[in-house]
């Protein structure tokens, strides 16, 4: 026993951080240090009647025996690891260093269970990541901040037609579509800097066969303790099909828009044609009507003592010519208005309306006309054209209330809509039958005869044309012998 | 005594010629009116060409130009007149059926002296012709009279 004791030896033996034991060649323990009890729970008494092999995990016995043979051959075994049963039944991973001296085995051992478990955990984690990476249904890559690859997955190879080796030889920029390189770099820069940028980035890659592959990219940077970017784990979803569908839809939309524009142009053109037709017809009609008037008057001047009948006919022709000339000139004005684009400015409508009413003061002086003018909004429109609109509507209201007993005219504004003012002019005059409402705004359309109410029927056509030009709308409600109300809707 | 200057009147429509001459007559203007039927004739008249090569060498008081005329129209004639050395200062008055905005603008850009739309009412027309004749042939002083 003296071989295994002595004060100095005991101090080492008792205070060692490692498990120390001495056994004979059969595996019977002769001495254990206290670390054994702390680590594996055994005292020398516990194991006195045990053989070393009884403590070993059954799966490790074979290897341990082989290590023991090595020990006999080489006198020393290092870095041998097996599992030893704790007194409580569970196993710990123990690393051994043993040497043979005389008939005894001197062994130091260390519990490396934590290390083994950590390694296993790391290995498992790596394996899990590898499986996820390799089998991901989207392209995946791990890149450095310079765009070079640490790893690419099979799906990325499949997406882009390059083998993993080919991809790894190049960089991110090799496979990025040239027009998207700058944008892509900027996105990476922002990502690294932690600046705000879209989490999902759409960019184009170039397939090995030259075609464009659209990718939806999401990236997460891994940084070191100092914040330096180490690598980014990147997912790339192939959205080429979606992009192509979008492009197809856009293309269809473009074609549609083009068609609409074409049709609009055609419509504009036919409106223009119609306008110039109206214009040139009324222009050309002016000459013959002028000639009729001229020669008729010259003829009349040559008639000595014209009788009552001649005078009557002369008067009728003259009237007809006058009416026709008014119509022609109104048509000219109408078509001129049609070609005039509004010049917009802010208009104080209150002011404008009162100005116009003042204009007609003379006509209404001896009538008991009751005006109600509600506060009116400022509008944004062409002042001259709006003046024409309100002149028409106000003079109509005055005209068609001329036979009312208590004529009333109200000018006001309805609640309207968010983007529109709706103004109205209401009178209690002759009104009209709603059945003919659509005829009100036509050129030379009249609902009353000339004898009762003078006019040629162009005023409301001008009103409609002007309001249409302002992208507004006009409508009328009425009841025969009760009155009419005209609504004008104008964009705010 | 100096001759009363003549008026050159270009108009293709016979009815208009007749009515305008009647209007001149009614307005008692002493000036004689030379009538030409298209733009080319205006230029022949002014530059003593073709059937006008033998006419007496005198410059009209002013020219009354219709716009719609065969061959050269009124605007083209106005342009040629303004480009010529001889007549660049000669008063020219447009007398037309209706006021096409473009015609008015173009005429003024080319240096027209007046633009009159023929009134439909004959009495108004006589007044208009009278006014034009009185102003341009009598009241107005133009370089050609100096």
Coordinates of C-alpha atoms in Angstrom, one line a residue, chain A residues 279-280 283-284 286-287 289-291 293-295 297-298 302 318 321-322 324-326 328-329 332 336 339, chain B residues 13-16 18-19 22 25-26 68 96-101 103 117-125:
Chain A
X279 CA -68.9 76.5 -87.7
X280 CA -68.4 76.3 -91.4
X283 CA -70.3 80.6 -91.7
X284 CA -71.4 79.6 -95.2
X286 CA -74.3 83.8 -93.6
X287 CA -73.6 84.8 -97.2
X289 CA -79.0 85.1 -95.9
X290 CA -77.2 88.3 -96.3
X291 CA -77.9 88.3 -100.0
X293 CA -81.8 90.5 -97.0
X294 CA -79.9 92.8 -99.3
X295 CA -81.7 92.0 -102.5
X297 CA -84.5 95.4 -99.4
X298 CA -83.2 96.7 -102.8
X302 CA -87.9 99.8 -106.1
X318 CA -87.4 90.6 -92.9
X321 CA -84.1 86.7 -92.1
X322 CA -83.5 88.4 -88.7
X324 CA -82.2 83.1 -89.1
X325 CA -79.3 85.5 -88.8
X326 CA -79.6 85.4 -85.0
X328 CA -76.6 81.5 -87.4
X329 CA -74.7 83.9 -85.2
X332 CA -71.2 80.4 -84.4
X336 CA -66.7 78.9 -80.7
X339 CA -63.5 75.1 -78.9
Chain B
X13 CA -69.2 86.2 -105.3
X14 CA -71.3 88.2 -107.8
X15 CA -74.1 88.8 -105.4
X16 CA -71.7 90.3 -102.9
X18 CA -73.6 93.7 -106.6
X19 CA -74.6 94.4 -103.0
X22 CA -75.1 99.1 -104.3
X25 CA -73.7 103.9 -104.4
X26 CA -76.1 104.5 -101.5
X68 CA -62.5 83.3 -99.4
X96 CA -65.6 88.9 -94.9
X97 CA -68.7 86.8 -94.3
X98 CA -67.9 85.9 -90.7
X99 CA -65.2 86.2 -88.2
X100 CA -63.1 83.0 -88.2
X101 CA -60.8 83.7 -85.3
X103 CA -58.4 84.7 -90.1
X117 CA -67.5 91.2 -90.9
X118 CA -70.4 91.9 -93.3
X119 CA -73.6 92.4 -91.3
X120 CA -76.5 90.3 -92.4
X121 CA -78.9 93.2 -92.2
X122 CA -78.6 95.1 -95.5
X123 CA -79.1 98.5 -93.8
X124 CA -76.3 97.7 -91.4
X125 CA -74.2 96.5 -94.3

